[in-house]
Amino acid sequence: MKAAIRTSLMVCIALMSVRIFAQQKDWQSVAAGDPILQAMHAELERSKSQLKLDQVAAPYYIEYRVFDIDEYSAEAEYGALRSSVRSRGRILRVVVRIGDYKQDSYFGQGEGALSVLGLDNDIPAFRHELWLATDRAYKAAAEALAEKQAQLKQFTVDEPTDDFSRADAAQSVGPVVKLEFDPAPWNRMLEEATGLYKNDSQIETFGSTLRFQATNRYYVNSEGAVVRSGQTSYEMSISCSTQATDGMHLHRNNGFVETSLAKMPTPQAFITRASELVQSLRALREAPIAEEEYRGPVLFSADAACSIFADLVGENVLGHKPPLGKSGRTTTAFATSYKSRVLPDFISVVDDPTISSYVGHTLMGNYDLDDEGVPGRRVSLIDNGVLMNFVLGRKPVRDFPSSNGHGRARIPSNSPGPSLSNLIVRSSQAVSVEELKKKFLDICRQRDLPYCYRVETFGPKLVPRLLYKVWSKDGHEELVRGAVLGDLDLRSLRSDLVAAGDDVYVDNMLLNVPHSIVAPSVLFDELEVKRASLNKEKLLEYPPPLVH
Amino acid sequence: MLPEFLSVSDDPTQRTLNGADLGGWYEYDEEGMPAQRVDLIKDGILKSFLMSRMPIKNFATSNGHGRAEAGHLPTGRQGNLIVSSSRTVKDSGLRQKLIGEVKKQGKPFGLYFEDIQGGFTMTQRMMPQAFQVLPVLVWRVYADGRPDELVRGVDIVGTPLAALSRIVLTGDKLDVFNGICGAESGSVPVAAAAPAMLFSEIEVQKRSHSLNRPPILPPPSEVDGQSPKGASGL
């Protein structure tokens, strides 16, 4: 099956290249009929040929990008809607670069000018806005280049990398996406779900939100790229909290993220999930506190493993160029690890924007072209444990002179930077979940430990939310609370991760940019689990108003 | 505080003035106190303050002006501030009085401030008490009968007591300004009503402005929507 996926990927990439680069078509035939692209083209041509200040170089590169965002968001608490907002906006970002690909003005205020475009399709008004923003961006670029060159005089640069990589000009005008739905049933769902706070008088907060979004991106640059692409995302979440009798605050949250409304759970399924969370919160409240300290094997579910790989690998494979005067390859912990072993040799990690699903699960990080008009490519980041590549936009880092199509912008207005798409973690020695659990208990028994820990899911910052004691004599599980992992870090990931399952969890996220993390369950040979030092606030002075 | 022919009151109970709606109208303030008309300055003498339930020296109780924007703590704020005058001429006569004053002082012209965009006053004890008003439409009114001339880039500056003591007389018609006033308890709707006023002397200063160049290229509307041919340079 793995081979089959590989083959189909190759075909996909080949087809896409043909579609995008077969021939540079006449501009009119590509973008005619689209008022935003037409206005962009007209001002781009005018600025290319005429924009020039005395004693300042003319631009060598200009780009226009518009994010047209249509969004519906709603929020409910304790059974009633708290807000419900439909909003629409078009954010324009103009980048003008002076200098050349080796060294240019992309620095500080030279990283672009922002503006907001009107919502009707008035080409003269669009052009007026583009004209003013281009002027501001060019003047800011002139100042930024002088400032950058002045700063660079203070440093010795041993291994200079270019400021901007070259890229083929993509021409791809895709269909426009729309947000069309009836909010009423979804609002009722939020109200009904949060109304479940009544089922447990000890619940303190209970909220639920949804955010449906349709984003159309328009992009042109002076190298000839013309791109229009649309994406939709649908997100719903529930979060609730309570306090144990000893004062410990306990939280649970849960969410769904999909690319189409049809794939979202039904309102009834969402309400069922909310009800499960209420029960889980009650179980946590009644659970004993974890022992003071434990060292031994820890088993992580695929869900928990996604959080581990997102934090420890996902953050570190981003090819961020260090700031001016700093010599590292990237700014992350993997800066010096190129061609070194960073994971056990049976684990490989790829980032693949070319696929939209994985064993039946939707992936959020699928796109043809990134926000710099570069085709998204599958990148083999960690090959049998060895770091081989980074995810990169058009800002090169040492040893990696060109983009691999991962330059994406945080909506709506940031400059694009290296971002994850679909990060997929796989083991070449995957074992079944049952076998993994058996292996876990075997280690436990060999070391004469009465119990070992299993992490089902994490909260923020890799703090376990659902942590179970698994008793070695019969394998039964007991929920505990109030523990943290002492030494879950890059070293333990490299040396103590001993096995991985053949199961898969897909964690879809819209934070920063839409992306997904895919990972199997993993077993660590030894980790520290210790009691968290927490503020235990006193319980509320008097009982909740709703007494049964 | 003011020339003796001027009085100032604040009256949130008044809904309209000369047919114009007043924006600072309310029945109860944000502390549940009934709105009251307060005489702040009577015949030029300061009599009272706008009070919330936070007492100050010599003023122990609220006079129904504890106002706030949603989510803010109320403080004593303006409602409908109304300036009245007992030394008036018809508005049409004010222009003649201005020209008369200009001639008397031997100046070539006086200034007529038609509209302002806003202003501010420094009220901290550690700073000098000074104000600045930012006019939008200012005309030079010439003593020799030349037509009025629109000018730009002038701000009114001064210290409140000195400036206000130079009011010589006022018009007879109150104009209403409805606006949103921002302060520590947030933004609240207020109104101010005052007649036109003739000052014997006022201090103005040239407004600071940026020396940024105008856009390099002409606006797109001036090039007929045609993109230029023979593009070069890239």
Short mmCIF file of C-alpha atoms in Angstrom, two decimals, chain A residues 218-440:
data_model
loop_
_atom_site.label_atom_id
_atom_site.label_comp_id
_atom_site.label_asym_id
_atom_site.label_seq_id
_atom_site.Cartn_x
_atom_site.Cartn_y
_atom_site.Cartn_z
CA TYR A 218 -5.18 36.12 -5.63
CA TYR A 219 -1.51 36.45 -6.42
CA VAL A 220 0.54 38.01 -9.20
CA ASN A 221 4.22 38.85 -9.38
CA SER A 222 6.55 40.59 -11.80
CA GLU A 223 8.14 37.24 -12.74
CA GLY A 224 4.87 36.37 -14.50
CA ALA A 225 3.04 34.32 -11.88
CA VAL A 226 -0.76 34.53 -11.85
CA VAL A 227 -2.55 32.44 -9.24
CA ARG A 228 -6.08 32.23 -7.98
CA SER A 229 -7.01 29.54 -5.50
CA GLY A 230 -9.80 28.95 -3.04
CA GLN A 231 -9.98 26.97 0.18
CA THR A 232 -12.70 26.33 2.71
CA SER A 233 -12.33 25.28 6.30
CA TYR A 234 -14.87 24.30 8.91
CA GLU A 235 -14.03 24.16 12.58
CA MET A 236 -16.07 23.44 15.71
CA SER A 237 -14.86 23.07 19.25
CA ILE A 238 -16.04 22.47 22.79
CA SER A 239 -14.16 23.39 25.92
CA CYS A 240 -15.07 22.90 29.53
CA SER A 241 -13.47 23.00 32.93
CA THR A 242 -14.08 22.01 36.51
CA GLN A 243 -12.25 22.02 39.82
CA ALA A 244 -11.44 18.94 41.91
CA THR A 245 -12.25 19.03 45.62
CA ASP A 246 -8.57 19.69 46.39
CA GLY A 247 -8.72 22.82 44.18
CA MET A 248 -6.96 21.49 41.07
CA HIS A 249 -8.31 23.04 37.87
CA LEU A 250 -9.17 20.51 35.18
CA HIS A 251 -9.83 21.24 31.51
CA ARG A 252 -11.01 19.31 28.50
CA ASN A 253 -11.49 20.45 24.96
CA ASN A 254 -12.23 18.82 21.72
CA GLY A 255 -12.69 19.91 18.16
CA PHE A 256 -13.41 19.01 14.59
CA VAL A 257 -11.68 20.52 11.57
CA GLU A 258 -12.67 19.68 8.00
CA THR A 259 -12.39 21.06 4.49
CA SER A 260 -16.07 20.67 3.62
CA LEU A 261 -19.32 20.96 5.50
CA ALA A 262 -20.38 17.54 4.24
CA LYS A 263 -17.53 15.91 6.15
CA MET A 264 -18.39 17.61 9.44
CA PRO A 265 -20.04 15.51 12.13
CA THR A 266 -23.80 15.93 12.38
CA PRO A 267 -25.05 18.27 15.11
CA GLN A 268 -26.18 15.16 17.01
CA ALA A 269 -22.68 13.65 16.90
CA PHE A 270 -21.25 16.92 18.15
CA ILE A 271 -23.69 17.00 21.07
CA THR A 272 -22.81 13.39 21.89
CA ARG A 273 -19.14 14.39 21.97
CA ALA A 274 -19.98 17.26 24.33
CA SER A 275 -21.76 14.84 26.60
CA GLU A 276 -18.71 12.52 26.57
CA LEU A 277 -16.54 15.47 27.59
CA VAL A 278 -18.82 16.17 30.57
CA GLN A 279 -18.41 12.55 31.67
CA SER A 280 -14.66 12.67 31.12
CA LEU A 281 -14.41 15.83 33.21
CA ARG A 282 -16.32 14.15 36.02
CA ALA A 283 -14.02 11.10 35.83
CA LEU A 284 -10.97 13.41 35.98
CA ARG A 285 -12.36 15.27 38.97
CA GLU A 286 -12.80 12.02 40.84
CA ALA A 287 -9.45 10.55 39.71
CA PRO A 288 -6.56 10.24 42.19
CA ILE A 289 -3.49 12.46 41.84
CA ALA A 290 -0.46 10.91 40.14
CA GLU A 291 2.38 9.52 42.27
CA GLU A 292 5.18 11.94 43.07
CA GLU A 293 7.72 10.48 40.67
CA TYR A 294 7.93 7.64 38.17
CA ARG A 295 10.61 6.47 35.76
CA GLY A 296 9.79 3.82 33.29
CA PRO A 297 8.12 3.05 29.99
CA VAL A 298 5.38 5.36 28.73
CA LEU A 299 2.95 4.49 25.96
CA PHE A 300 1.44 7.31 23.92
CA SER A 301 -1.71 6.99 21.82
CA ALA A 302 -1.49 8.17 18.21
CA ASP A 303 -3.39 11.31 19.26
CA ALA A 304 -0.78 12.09 21.94
CA ALA A 305 2.04 11.20 19.53
CA CYS A 306 0.71 13.83 17.08
CA SER A 307 1.18 16.48 19.78
CA ILE A 308 4.72 15.25 20.50
CA PHE A 309 5.77 15.29 16.83
CA ALA A 310 4.07 18.65 16.23
CA ASP A 311 6.00 20.28 19.09
CA LEU A 312 9.35 18.54 18.87
CA VAL A 313 9.67 17.86 15.13
CA GLY A 314 7.13 20.12 13.39
CA GLU A 315 8.52 23.28 14.94
CA ASN A 316 12.12 22.33 14.23
CA VAL A 317 11.89 21.37 10.56
CA LEU A 318 10.81 24.90 9.59
CA GLY A 319 13.56 26.47 7.48
CA HIS A 320 13.50 29.92 9.03
CA LYS A 321 16.52 31.95 8.00
CA PRO A 322 18.30 33.42 11.05
CA PRO A 323 18.19 37.20 11.49
CA LEU A 324 20.84 39.48 9.97
CA GLY A 325 24.34 38.73 11.23
CA LYS A 326 23.50 35.33 12.74
CA SER A 327 25.30 32.44 11.13
CA GLY A 328 23.11 29.37 11.85
CA ARG A 329 21.42 27.39 9.12
CA THR A 330 17.98 27.94 10.63
CA THR A 331 16.65 29.43 13.85
CA THR A 332 15.39 26.13 15.23
CA ALA A 333 16.85 23.32 17.36
CA PHE A 334 17.61 21.36 14.16
CA ALA A 335 19.87 24.13 12.79
CA THR A 336 23.02 22.02 13.18
CA SER A 337 21.40 18.61 12.70
CA TYR A 338 21.45 18.38 8.89
CA LYS A 339 22.43 14.81 7.98
CA SER A 340 22.48 13.85 11.67
CA ARG A 341 20.25 11.38 13.42
CA VAL A 342 17.39 13.16 15.18
CA LEU A 343 14.96 10.24 15.54
CA PRO A 344 15.29 6.45 15.89
CA ASP A 345 16.34 4.85 12.60
CA PHE A 346 12.94 3.21 12.08
CA ILE A 347 11.09 6.54 11.97
CA SER A 348 10.74 8.69 8.84
CA VAL A 349 8.92 12.00 8.47
CA VAL A 350 7.65 13.64 5.29
CA ASP A 351 5.70 16.82 4.70
CA ASP A 352 3.35 16.45 1.79
CA PRO A 353 1.02 19.20 0.54
CA THR A 354 0.07 17.21 -2.57
CA ILE A 355 -2.37 14.88 -0.80
CA SER A 356 -5.80 15.77 0.55
CA SER A 357 -6.55 12.66 2.59
CA TYR A 358 -4.76 9.90 4.45
CA VAL A 359 -6.37 6.47 4.98
CA GLY A 360 -9.79 8.07 4.78
CA HIS A 361 -9.05 11.10 6.98
CA THR A 362 -9.19 14.62 5.60
CA LEU A 363 -5.88 16.48 5.55
CA MET A 364 -5.94 20.27 5.92
CA GLY A 365 -2.54 21.01 4.36
CA ASN A 366 -3.36 20.24 0.75
CA TYR A 367 -2.61 22.91 -1.88
CA ASP A 368 -1.25 23.18 -5.43
CA LEU A 369 0.69 26.41 -5.05
CA ASP A 370 1.94 28.05 -1.89
CA ASP A 371 1.52 31.77 -1.09
CA GLU A 372 4.63 32.59 -3.13
CA GLY A 373 3.27 30.91 -6.24
CA VAL A 374 5.56 27.87 -5.88
CA PRO A 375 4.10 24.37 -6.36
CA GLY A 376 3.84 22.53 -3.04
CA ARG A 377 6.21 19.56 -3.11
CA ARG A 378 6.45 16.43 -0.99
CA VAL A 379 9.56 16.79 1.12
CA SER A 380 11.32 13.91 2.81
CA LEU A 381 12.40 15.66 6.00
CA ILE A 382 13.69 12.83 8.17
CA ASP A 383 14.79 9.68 6.42
CA ASN A 384 15.28 6.64 8.66
CA GLY A 385 15.94 8.93 11.59
CA VAL A 386 18.34 11.25 9.75
CA LEU A 387 17.43 14.90 9.10
CA MET A 388 17.65 15.44 5.33
CA ASN A 389 15.63 18.54 4.57
CA PHE A 390 13.60 21.47 5.88
CA VAL A 391 10.29 22.92 4.76
CA LEU A 392 11.16 26.07 2.84
CA GLY A 393 9.70 29.15 1.25
CA ARG A 394 11.59 31.46 -1.12
CA LYS A 395 13.92 32.70 1.61
CA PRO A 396 16.86 30.32 1.23
CA VAL A 397 18.87 28.90 4.14
CA ARG A 398 22.41 27.48 4.01
CA ASP A 399 22.61 24.31 1.82
CA PHE A 400 19.03 24.82 0.61
CA PRO A 401 19.00 27.44 -2.14
CA SER A 402 15.44 27.04 -3.38
CA SER A 403 11.87 26.79 -2.18
CA ASN A 404 10.08 23.47 -1.88
CA GLY A 405 6.68 25.12 -1.95
CA HIS A 406 6.07 25.65 1.76
CA GLY A 407 6.03 29.46 1.87
CA ARG A 408 2.64 30.15 3.38
CA ALA A 409 1.18 33.16 5.10
CA ARG A 410 -0.72 33.27 8.30
CA ILE A 411 -4.12 34.67 7.38
CA PRO A 412 -4.71 37.45 6.60
CA SER A 413 -1.71 39.69 6.31
CA ASN A 414 1.60 38.19 7.41
CA SER A 415 4.52 37.68 5.10
CA PRO A 416 4.75 34.09 3.92
CA GLY A 417 7.23 31.90 5.76
CA PRO A 418 8.14 28.21 5.91
CA SER A 419 5.09 26.33 7.17
CA LEU A 420 3.99 22.74 7.63
CA SER A 421 1.40 21.26 5.29
CA ASN A 422 0.74 17.58 6.07
CA LEU A 423 3.44 16.25 8.38
CA ILE A 424 3.38 12.47 8.25
CA VAL A 425 5.31 10.32 10.70
CA ARG A 426 5.78 6.64 9.84
CA SER A 427 7.65 3.68 11.23
CA SER A 428 9.38 1.14 8.98
CA GLN A 429 8.91 -1.43 11.77
CA ALA A 430 5.29 -0.68 12.64
CA VAL A 431 3.61 -3.18 14.94
CA SER A 432 -0.06 -3.62 15.74
CA VAL A 433 -1.52 -1.63 18.62
CA GLU A 434 -2.02 -4.87 20.61
CA GLU A 435 1.59 -5.84 20.09
CA LEU A 436 2.74 -2.39 21.12
CA LYS A 437 0.75 -2.60 24.33
CA LYS A 438 2.14 -6.07 25.02
CA LYS A 439 5.67 -4.78 24.48
CA PHE A 440 4.91 -1.92 26.89
#
